[in-house]
Tab-separated table of C-alpha atoms and ligand atoms in Angstrom:
chain	number	residue	atom	x	y	z
A	1	MET	CA	-30.961	-26.070	0.691
A	2	LYS	CA	-30.141	-26.028	3.570
A	3	CYS	CA	-26.947	-24.229	5.453
A	4	ARG	CA	-23.686	-26.506	6.170
A	5	GLN	CA	-23.081	-24.710	9.477
A	6	CYS	CA	-26.338	-24.795	11.658
A	7	GLN	CA	-28.918	-26.678	9.072
A	8	LYS	CA	-31.670	-23.320	8.678
A	9	SER	CA	-32.781	-22.756	5.563
A	10	ALA	CA	-29.588	-21.296	3.312
A	11	VAL	CA	-29.868	-18.280	1.466
A	12	ILE	CA	-26.553	-18.500	-0.897
A	13	LYS	CA	-25.021	-20.973	-2.688
A	14	MET	CA	-20.986	-20.618	-2.620
A	15	GLU	CA	-19.619	-23.133	-5.505
A	16	ARG	CA	-16.068	-21.784	-4.650
A	17	HIS	CA	-16.452	-23.060	-0.851
A	18	ASN	CA	-18.495	-25.835	-1.786
A	19	THR	CA	-20.965	-24.649	0.715
A	20	SER	CA	-24.123	-23.278	1.428
A	21	LEU	CA	-25.104	-20.914	4.386
A	22	CYS	CA	-28.227	-18.943	5.722
A	23	GLY	CA	-28.383	-15.317	6.408
A	24	GLY	CA	-26.423	-15.287	9.739
A	25	CYS	CA	-23.598	-17.622	9.095
A	26	PHE	CA	-23.030	-15.975	5.808
A	27	ASN	CA	-23.020	-12.717	7.940
A	28	LEU	CA	-20.232	-14.036	9.811
A	29	TYR	CA	-18.560	-15.564	7.049
A	30	VAL	CA	-18.162	-12.193	5.415
A	31	HIS	CA	-16.986	-10.422	9.136
A	32	ASP	CA	-14.622	-13.071	9.169
A	33	GLN	CA	-13.087	-12.954	5.694
A	34	VAL	CA	-12.731	-8.856	6.179
A	35	ASP	CA	-11.230	-9.851	9.450
A	36	ARG	CA	-8.345	-12.062	8.299
A	37	ALA	CA	-7.975	-9.419	5.332
A	38	ILE	CA	-6.897	-7.048	8.107
A	39	THR	CA	-4.831	-9.135	10.315
A	40	GLU	CA	-3.071	-11.146	8.248
A	41	ASN	CA	-2.084	-8.197	6.424
A	42	LYS	CA	-1.501	-5.611	9.191
A	43	MET	CA	-3.915	-3.482	7.405
A	44	PHE	CA	-4.851	-1.416	10.530
A	45	ASP	CA	-5.684	-2.037	14.393
A	46	HIS	CA	-8.383	-0.585	16.476
A	47	GLY	CA	-6.783	2.251	17.806
A	48	GLU	CA	-6.350	3.945	14.624
A	49	GLN	CA	-9.045	6.058	12.896
A	50	ILE	CA	-9.284	4.805	9.555
A	51	LEU	CA	-10.622	6.840	6.486
A	52	VAL	CA	-13.110	4.422	4.350
A	53	ALA	CA	-13.663	6.288	0.835
A	54	ILE	CA	-17.319	5.536	0.078
A	55	SER	CA	-17.981	6.434	-3.650
A	56	GLY	CA	-22.508	4.732	-2.894
A	57	GLY	CA	-22.002	1.677	-4.180
A	58	LYS	CA	-22.246	-1.704	-2.728
A	59	ASP	CA	-18.794	-2.571	-2.227
A	60	SER	CA	-17.415	0.215	-0.093
A	61	LEU	CA	-20.804	1.048	1.411
A	62	ALA	CA	-20.856	-3.019	2.475
A	63	LEU	CA	-17.069	-2.274	3.701
A	64	TRP	CA	-18.161	0.821	5.652
A	65	ASP	CA	-20.840	-1.704	7.567
A	66	VAL	CA	-18.811	-4.272	8.220
A	67	LEU	CA	-15.854	-1.978	9.866
A	68	ILE	CA	-18.786	-0.572	12.177
A	69	LYS	CA	-19.762	-3.757	13.254
A	70	LEU	CA	-16.266	-5.170	13.505
A	71	ASN	CA	-16.131	-1.832	15.513
A	72	TYR	CA	-13.434	-0.135	14.356
A	73	ARG	CA	-13.164	3.780	14.527
A	74	THR	CA	-14.162	4.949	11.211
A	75	VAL	CA	-14.981	8.083	9.326
A	76	GLY	CA	-16.440	7.722	5.381
A	77	LEU	CA	-14.711	10.195	2.616
A	78	HIS	CA	-17.096	11.131	-0.543
A	79	LEU	CA	-16.167	12.500	-3.464
A	80	ASN	CA	-18.764	14.262	-5.621
A	81	LEU	CA	-17.120	14.253	-8.949
A	82	GLY	CA	-20.039	16.875	-10.176
A	83	ILE	CA	-21.556	13.765	-13.024
A	84	GLY	CA	-24.680	15.275	-12.617
A	85	ASP	CA	-27.375	13.503	-11.464
A	86	TYR	CA	-25.245	10.568	-10.581
A	87	SER	CA	-23.497	12.310	-8.333
A	88	GLU	CA	-26.153	13.928	-6.322
A	89	ARG	CA	-27.762	10.116	-5.980
A	90	SER	CA	-24.589	8.479	-4.994
A	91	GLN	CA	-23.968	11.543	-2.318
A	92	LYS	CA	-27.541	10.884	-0.888
A	93	LYS	CA	-27.061	7.544	-0.537
A	94	VAL	CA	-23.642	8.048	1.178
A	95	GLU	CA	-25.398	10.845	3.563
A	96	ALA	CA	-28.230	8.795	4.120
A	97	PHE	CA	-26.044	5.840	5.288
A	98	ALA	CA	-24.094	7.650	7.522
A	99	ALA	CA	-27.198	9.342	9.158
A	100	SER	CA	-28.265	5.793	9.731
A	101	ARG	CA	-25.072	4.576	11.539
A	102	GLY	CA	-24.200	7.704	13.352
A	103	VAL	CA	-20.941	7.803	11.987
A	104	GLU	CA	-19.066	10.994	10.409
A	105	LEU	CA	-19.044	11.793	6.587
A	106	ILE	CA	-16.176	13.872	4.743
A	107	VAL	CA	-17.562	15.211	1.463
A	108	HIS	CA	-15.869	16.644	-1.277
A	109	ALA	CA	-17.134	18.243	-4.415
A	110	TYR	CA	-15.396	18.797	-7.361
A	111	GLN	CA	-17.781	20.925	-8.831
A	112	GLU	CA	-17.147	23.311	-5.640
A	113	ALA	CA	-13.222	23.099	-4.946
A	114	TYR	CA	-12.732	23.544	-8.765
A	115	GLY	CA	-15.758	24.864	-10.885
A	116	LEU	CA	-15.812	22.124	-12.588
A	117	GLY	CA	-17.207	18.454	-12.685
A	118	VAL	CA	-14.632	15.137	-13.516
A	119	ILE	CA	-15.852	14.793	-17.227
A	120	GLU	CA	-14.808	18.660	-17.983
A	121	ILE	CA	-11.790	18.375	-16.433
A	122	ALA	CA	-10.920	15.534	-18.813
A	123	GLU	CA	-12.735	17.152	-21.592
A	124	GLU	CA	-10.642	20.168	-20.952
A	125	THR	CA	-7.060	18.229	-20.348
A	126	ALA	CA	-7.754	15.165	-23.520
A	127	ARG	CA	-7.684	12.691	-20.933
A	128	PRO	CA	-9.475	9.374	-21.054
A	129	ALA	CA	-12.123	10.418	-18.103
A	130	CYS	CA	-11.656	7.224	-16.182
A	131	SER	CA	-7.578	7.763	-16.357
A	132	ALA	CA	-8.377	11.702	-15.454
A	133	CYS	CA	-11.058	10.325	-12.696
A	134	GLY	CA	-8.620	7.755	-11.052
A	135	THR	CA	-5.574	10.412	-10.831
A	136	MET	CA	-8.010	12.533	-8.830
A	137	LYS	CA	-9.410	10.100	-6.842
A	138	ARG	CA	-6.199	8.849	-5.731
A	139	TYR	CA	-4.769	12.532	-4.955
A	140	HIS	CA	-7.679	13.482	-2.788
A	141	PHE	CA	-7.955	10.094	-0.514
A	142	ASN	CA	-4.232	10.594	0.326
A	143	ARG	CA	-4.537	14.487	0.544
A	144	ILE	CA	-7.383	14.262	2.789
A	145	ALA	CA	-6.415	11.631	4.467
A	146	MET	CA	-2.786	13.311	5.348
A	147	GLU	CA	-4.684	16.380	5.996
A	148	ARG	CA	-6.650	15.627	8.374
A	149	GLY	CA	-3.981	13.208	10.121
A	150	PHE	CA	-5.706	9.823	8.891
A	151	PRO	CA	-2.947	6.993	8.928
A	152	VAL	CA	-4.759	4.672	6.180
A	153	VAL	CA	-7.412	4.772	4.177
A	154	ALA	CA	-9.482	1.607	2.904
A	155	THR	CA	-11.292	1.151	-0.439
A	156	GLY	CA	-13.644	-1.183	-1.281
A	157	HIS	CA	-11.990	-3.113	-3.844
A	158	ASN	CA	-13.247	-6.653	-4.513
A	159	LEU	CA	-11.537	-10.202	-5.450
A	160	ASP	CA	-13.098	-9.427	-8.884
A	161	ASP	CA	-11.642	-6.056	-9.153
A	162	GLU	CA	-8.067	-7.392	-8.164
A	163	ALA	CA	-8.349	-10.601	-10.439
A	164	SER	CA	-9.304	-8.608	-13.087
A	165	ARG	CA	-6.329	-6.421	-12.867
A	166	LEU	CA	-3.663	-8.819	-12.007
A	167	LEU	CA	-4.940	-10.626	-15.726
A	168	GLY	CA	-4.737	-7.149	-17.648
A	169	ASN	CA	-1.694	-7.145	-15.539
A	170	VAL	CA	-0.347	-9.871	-16.789
A	171	LEU	CA	-1.302	-10.263	-20.404
A	172	GLN	CA	0.536	-6.959	-20.834
A	173	TRP	CA	3.503	-7.646	-18.304
A	174	GLN	CA	3.515	-4.841	-16.611
A	175	GLU	CA	6.330	-5.464	-14.591
A	176	GLU	CA	6.208	-2.316	-12.199
A	177	TYR	CA	2.267	-2.910	-11.946
A	178	LEU	CA	2.535	-5.675	-10.943
A	179	GLU	CA	5.448	-5.218	-7.990
A	180	LYS	CA	2.650	-2.411	-6.512
A	181	GLN	CA	-0.562	-4.837	-7.159
A	182	SER	CA	-1.243	-5.448	-3.257
A	183	PRO	CA	-3.905	-5.382	-0.984
A	184	VAL	CA	-1.864	-2.727	1.228
A	185	LEU	CA	0.590	-0.254	-0.248
A	186	SER	CA	2.745	1.190	3.042
A	187	ASP	CA	2.981	4.717	3.979
A	188	GLU	CA	6.792	4.484	3.247
A	189	GLY	CA	7.735	6.043	6.601
A	190	GLY	CA	4.880	8.538	6.545
A	191	THR	CA	5.251	9.983	3.064
A	192	TRP	CA	1.746	8.506	2.185
A	193	ALA	CA	-1.112	7.464	4.029
A	194	ARG	CA	-1.174	3.236	3.714
A	195	LYS	CA	-3.725	2.316	1.390
A	196	VAL	CA	-5.971	-1.025	2.158
A	197	LYS	CA	-8.234	-3.226	0.529
A	198	PRO	CA	-10.274	-4.835	3.281
A	199	LEU	CA	-12.827	-7.038	0.996
A	200	PHE	CA	-9.744	-8.546	-1.519
A	201	ARG	CA	-10.668	-12.158	-0.506
A	202	LEU	CA	-14.840	-11.566	-1.117
A	203	ALA	CA	-16.313	-11.995	-4.877
A	204	GLU	CA	-18.317	-9.769	-6.017
A	205	ARG	CA	-21.090	-11.722	-5.813
A	206	GLU	CA	-20.926	-12.225	-2.053
A	207	ILE	CA	-20.570	-8.827	-1.702
A	208	ALA	CA	-24.100	-8.296	-3.560
A	209	ALA	CA	-25.681	-10.382	-1.697
A	210	TYR	CA	-24.534	-9.314	1.710
A	211	SER	CA	-25.769	-5.550	0.854
A	212	ILE	CA	-28.859	-6.823	-0.207
A	213	LEU	CA	-29.418	-9.378	3.286
A	214	ASN	CA	-28.258	-6.568	5.569
A	215	ARG	CA	-30.881	-3.805	3.407
A	216	ILE	CA	-27.890	-1.727	2.739
A	217	ASP	CA	-29.478	0.857	0.138
A	218	TYR	CA	-26.726	1.668	-2.470
A	219	ILE	CA	-26.710	3.334	-6.019
A	220	VAL	CA	-27.300	0.794	-8.476
A	221	ASP	CA	-26.115	2.244	-11.988
A	222	GLU	CA	-22.762	2.205	-13.107
A	223	CYS	CA	-20.717	5.255	-13.334
A	224	PRO	CA	-22.512	6.838	-16.570
A	225	MET	CA	-18.617	7.153	-17.449
A	226	SER	CA	-17.880	3.349	-17.677
A	227	LYS	CA	-15.040	1.215	-16.853
A	228	GLY	CA	-12.614	0.878	-19.374
A	229	ALA	CA	-13.702	-1.869	-22.192
A	230	LYS	CA	-10.881	-3.971	-21.271
A	231	MET	CA	-11.519	-4.593	-17.641
A	232	LEU	CA	-14.983	-5.429	-17.859
A	233	LEU	CA	-13.861	-8.379	-20.563
A	234	TYR	CA	-11.302	-9.082	-18.193
A	235	LYS	CA	-14.266	-9.848	-15.868
A	236	ASP	CA	-16.095	-11.258	-18.096
A	237	VAL	CA	-13.535	-13.913	-19.390
A	238	LEU	CA	-12.619	-14.406	-15.527
A	239	ASN	CA	-16.527	-15.225	-14.643
A	240	ARG	CA	-16.354	-17.989	-17.392
A	241	LEU	CA	-13.544	-19.591	-15.836
A	242	GLU	CA	-14.699	-19.477	-12.540
A	243	GLU	CA	-18.506	-21.053	-13.466
A	244	ALA	CA	-16.205	-24.021	-15.377
A	245	SER	CA	-13.882	-23.981	-12.528
A	246	PRO	CA	-15.204	-22.349	-8.944
A	247	GLY	CA	-12.186	-20.893	-7.092
A	248	THR	CA	-10.110	-20.125	-10.139
A	249	LYS	CA	-10.370	-16.055	-8.976
A	250	HIS	CA	-9.477	-16.387	-5.688
A	251	LYS	CA	-6.832	-19.459	-6.431
A	252	PHE	CA	-5.440	-16.376	-9.037
A	253	TYR	CA	-5.249	-13.686	-7.124
A	254	LEU	CA	-4.369	-15.123	-3.960
A	255	GLY	CA	-1.835	-17.480	-5.553
A	256	PHE	CA	0.097	-14.402	-6.917
A	257	LEU	CA	0.357	-12.829	-3.723
A	258	LYS	CA	1.777	-15.798	-2.371
A	259	ARG	CA	4.130	-15.931	-5.394
A	260	GLN	CA	4.712	-12.100	-4.948
A	261	ARG	CA	6.359	-12.129	-1.125
A	262	SER	CA	9.499	-13.773	-3.476
A	263	MET	CA	9.821	-11.876	-6.412
A	264	PRO	CA	12.717	-9.842	-6.884
A	265	THR	CA	12.464	-6.156	-6.655
A	266	ALA	CA	12.103	-4.703	-10.016
A	267	PRO	CA	14.888	-2.459	-10.483
A	268	THR	CA	12.511	0.092	-12.793
A	269	VAL	CA	10.343	0.917	-9.930
A	270	SER	CA	11.756	4.348	-8.084
A	271	LYS	CA	12.327	4.355	-4.611
A	272	PRO	CA	10.581	7.076	-1.880
A	273	ALA	CA	13.861	9.012	-2.126
A	274	ASP	CA	13.465	10.339	-5.183
A	275	LEU	CA	10.352	11.944	-3.947
A	276	HIS	CA	10.168	15.610	-2.997
A	277	PRO	CA	6.825	18.160	-2.016
A	278	CYS	CA	5.079	19.554	-5.274
A	279	PRO	CA	6.001	22.941	-5.280
A	280	SER	CA	2.369	23.804	-5.832
A	281	CYS	CA	0.468	21.789	-3.683
A	282	GLY	CA	2.851	20.149	-1.270
A	283	GLN	CA	1.653	16.185	-1.831
A	284	PRO	CA	5.091	14.161	-2.200
A	285	THR	CA	5.899	13.660	-5.737
A	286	GLN	CA	8.512	12.132	-7.875
A	287	GLY	CA	8.151	14.448	-10.934
A	288	ALA	CA	8.352	18.958	-10.945
A	289	VAL	CA	4.590	18.815	-10.184
A	290	CYS	CA	2.298	16.012	-9.113
A	291	SER	CA	0.076	14.236	-11.427
A	292	PHE	CA	-2.761	15.873	-9.880
A	293	CYS	CA	-1.538	19.453	-10.343
A	294	ARG	CA	0.255	18.329	-13.858
A	295	LEU	CA	-3.508	17.827	-14.640
A	296	MET	CA	-5.065	21.382	-13.265
A	297	GLN	CA	-2.167	23.109	-14.589
A	298	ARG	CA	-4.065	21.830	-18.163
A	299	VAL	CA	-7.142	23.153	-17.727
A	300	ALA	CA	-8.529	26.627	-18.998
A	301	PRO	CA	-8.536	29.573	-16.116
B	1	AMP	P1	-14.328	2.183	-8.442
B	1	AMP	O1	-12.515	2.596	-9.345
B	1	AMP	O2	-15.124	2.938	-8.627
B	1	AMP	O3	-14.043	0.571	-8.848
B	1	AMP	O4	-13.983	2.022	-6.767
B	1	AMP	C1	-13.081	1.482	-6.174
B	1	AMP	C2	-13.453	2.259	-4.764
B	1	AMP	O5	-12.605	3.774	-4.672
B	1	AMP	C3	-14.594	2.256	-4.036
B	1	AMP	O6	-14.932	1.234	-3.673
B	1	AMP	C4	-14.313	3.465	-3.153
B	1	AMP	O7	-13.866	2.777	-1.822
B	1	AMP	C5	-13.511	3.967	-3.818
B	1	AMP	N1	-14.378	5.417	-4.417
B	1	AMP	C6	-14.933	5.251	-5.515
B	1	AMP	N2	-15.117	6.317	-6.100
B	1	AMP	C7	-15.555	7.198	-5.542
B	1	AMP	C8	-16.077	8.161	-4.888
B	1	AMP	N3	-16.797	9.350	-5.431
B	1	AMP	N4	-15.796	8.562	-3.402
B	1	AMP	C9	-14.964	8.004	-2.462
B	1	AMP	N5	-14.650	6.874	-2.805
B	1	AMP	C10	-14.623	6.205	-3.957
B	2	ZN	ZN1	0.657	19.173	-6.633
């Protein structure tokens, strides 16, 4: 198998592009896809400092690696969720990566901050673990970015994540979520930090190949609490469609983004005008207190 670009021996076959590439050309392809995602969607520029949310998994570490190579100014943020050995090993991977690249890393540990890990917090508040974890992650990404003056937070969500989420939102006609599902969420005039997903054009297997090729040492285990069974089912269905018809995920998600621009604004979506500072923590919210403080109020003192 030869590289379609330069005739060297290929390391990856990409059915969806009907091509095979060698290591060097594949790296250029990945960098180009991330660069396109950033510039076409005005995610950020070289003058801004970007807070990159790093779990220790392949996606976020590959994202950080590409952003460093594209000469963006980045600082990593790792949340230690306090899930025993899994969280300790994740943090070590992130620290080793930051040290090897000489880049700054912020670590925030729930156990130190709240005396509890995310599983105990979910148990005490009778919330499903992934839902409590999602609330806490979104809150900390935003609060730490705003407190430290980062205009933008980047996460490692890839094409498979976004296409499966879209499938779920369509199957359940979650119109409010459909309107908000985007690789860039605005800062609403400085109310929030901007949220961006620069890997949305890249498939999970391409990111796995990039990580191996570039010797990125990531945590292979999935979170022991694991994703909701439905999301895994949607990913599996999309993988089967992709195998039968390469390019399905790309057409589905990027086709949606194209059409989304001409969709009328759903009247159910609240506008930022409804926002006020949470009386407990100061972060913007539409409720009496923000969803994070509501969660933490239910944790027994
Ligand atoms: P997940 O929700 O686990 O699929 O993760 C999606 C993205 O959220 C990852 O690619 C990271 O950018 C970010 N993320 C997940 N877990 C953490 C964590 N513990 N610390 C920092 N960022 C995280
Ligand atoms: Zn609050």
